[in-house]
């Protein structure tokens, strides 16, 4: 399985990668620091799972999601964010993606990638 982690925090990127690889060490996990890098990587490789941060420099996670889908990316998406506003969670639900709140996201992420 190919996974793309999009987050501007290198610490969070590494944490997410470690959690995902603890589920299956054979999975390929790529990292992007922002939406622009995510779009570039997704244009070069097919991803099965993509995790997005909401608050990033440049486009926010919801905008990146729209652009990725517009690019024809057919992956399972999760929004992993510290932005716990009801409006953000509702936006994720309306977009049909998983909402996982930081900082305690390990269990939610494991459940998400195990589905």
Coordinates of C-alpha atoms in Angstrom, one line a residue:
X1 CA 0.0 0.0 0.0
X2 CA 1.2 3.5 -0.8
X3 CA 0.6 6.2 1.8
X4 CA 1.1 10.0 1.5
X5 CA 1.4 12.0 4.7
X6 CA 0.9 15.8 4.2
X7 CA 1.8 17.9 7.2
X8 CA 4.1 20.9 7.7
X9 CA 5.5 19.5 11.0
X10 CA 8.4 17.1 10.5
X11 CA 7.7 15.7 14.0
X12 CA 4.1 14.9 13.1
X13 CA 5.2 13.4 9.7
X14 CA 7.6 11.1 11.5
X15 CA 5.0 10.2 14.1
X16 CA 2.4 9.3 11.5
X17 CA 4.9 7.3 9.5
X18 CA 5.9 5.3 12.6
X19 CA 2.3 4.5 13.5
X20 CA 1.4 3.5 9.9
X21 CA 4.5 1.3 9.6
X22 CA 3.7 -0.3 13.0
X23 CA 0.5 -1.6 11.3
X24 CA 2.3 -2.9 8.3
X25 CA 6.1 -2.5 7.8
X26 CA 5.8 -3.3 4.1
X27 CA 3.8 -0.2 3.3
X28 CA 5.5 2.7 1.4
X29 CA 5.1 6.0 3.3
X30 CA 6.0 9.3 1.5
X31 CA 6.0 12.7 3.1
X32 CA 5.0 16.1 1.8
X33 CA 5.4 19.4 3.7
X34 CA 2.5 21.2 2.1
X35 CA -0.2 21.0 -0.5
X36 CA 2.0 21.9 -3.4
X37 CA 4.4 19.0 -2.6
X38 CA 1.4 16.7 -2.2
X39 CA 0.0 17.5 -5.6
X40 CA 3.4 17.0 -7.2
X41 CA 3.9 13.6 -5.5
X42 CA 0.3 12.5 -6.3
X43 CA 0.9 13.4 -9.9
X44 CA 3.8 10.9 -10.0
X45 CA 2.5 8.0 -8.0
X46 CA -0.8 6.4 -7.1
X47 CA -1.6 6.5 -3.4
X48 CA -4.1 4.3 -1.5
X49 CA -4.2 6.4 1.6
X50 CA -3.5 10.1 2.1
X51 CA -3.5 11.9 5.4
X52 CA -3.8 15.7 5.4
X53 CA -3.2 18.4 8.0
X54 CA -5.7 21.2 8.0
X55 CA -3.5 24.2 8.9
X56 CA -0.5 24.4 6.6
X57 CA 1.3 27.2 4.8
X58 CA -0.4 27.8 1.5
X59 CA -3.5 25.8 0.9
X60 CA -5.3 24.3 3.8
X61 CA -6.1 20.6 4.0
X62 CA -9.6 21.0 2.6
X63 CA -8.4 22.9 -0.4
X64 CA -5.6 20.3 -1.0
X65 CA -8.2 17.6 -0.9
X66 CA -10.3 19.3 -3.5
X67 CA -7.3 19.8 -5.8
X68 CA -6.2 16.1 -5.3
X69 CA -9.6 14.9 -6.2
X70 CA -9.7 17.3 -9.2
X71 CA -6.4 15.7 -10.3
X72 CA -8.2 12.3 -10.3
X73 CA -6.6 11.0 -7.1
X74 CA -8.8 8.1 -5.8
X75 CA -7.4 7.5 -2.3
X76 CA -8.8 7.0 1.1
X77 CA -8.4 10.4 2.9
X78 CA -8.1 11.4 6.6
X79 CA -7.8 14.9 8.0
X80 CA -5.5 14.8 11.0
X81 CA -5.6 18.1 12.7
X82 CA -5.3 20.0 16.0
X83 CA -8.0 22.3 14.6
X84 CA -11.0 20.8 16.5
X85 CA -13.6 23.4 15.5
X86 CA -16.9 21.8 14.8
X87 CA -16.9 23.5 11.4
X88 CA -13.7 21.7 10.3
X89 CA -15.0 18.3 11.5
X90 CA -18.3 19.0 9.6
X91 CA -16.4 20.0 6.5
X92 CA -14.5 16.7 6.7
X93 CA -17.7 14.7 7.1
X94 CA -19.3 16.5 4.1
X95 CA -16.3 15.7 2.0
X96 CA -16.5 12.0 3.0
X97 CA -13.2 11.8 4.7
X98 CA -12.1 10.7 8.2
X99 CA -11.6 13.4 10.8
X100 CA -8.8 12.5 13.4
X101 CA -8.0 15.0 16.1
X102 CA -4.4 15.8 17.3
X103 CA -2.6 15.4 19.6
X104 CA -3.9 11.9 20.6
X105 CA -4.4 10.6 17.1
X106 CA -2.6 7.2 17.3
X107 CA -5.7 5.0 17.9
X108 CA -7.8 6.8 15.3
X109 CA -5.0 6.5 12.7
X110 CA -4.5 2.8 13.4
X111 CA -8.3 2.3 13.0
X112 CA -8.3 4.3 9.8
X113 CA -5.5 2.5 8.0
X114 CA -6.6 -0.9 9.2
X115 CA -10.1 -0.5 7.6

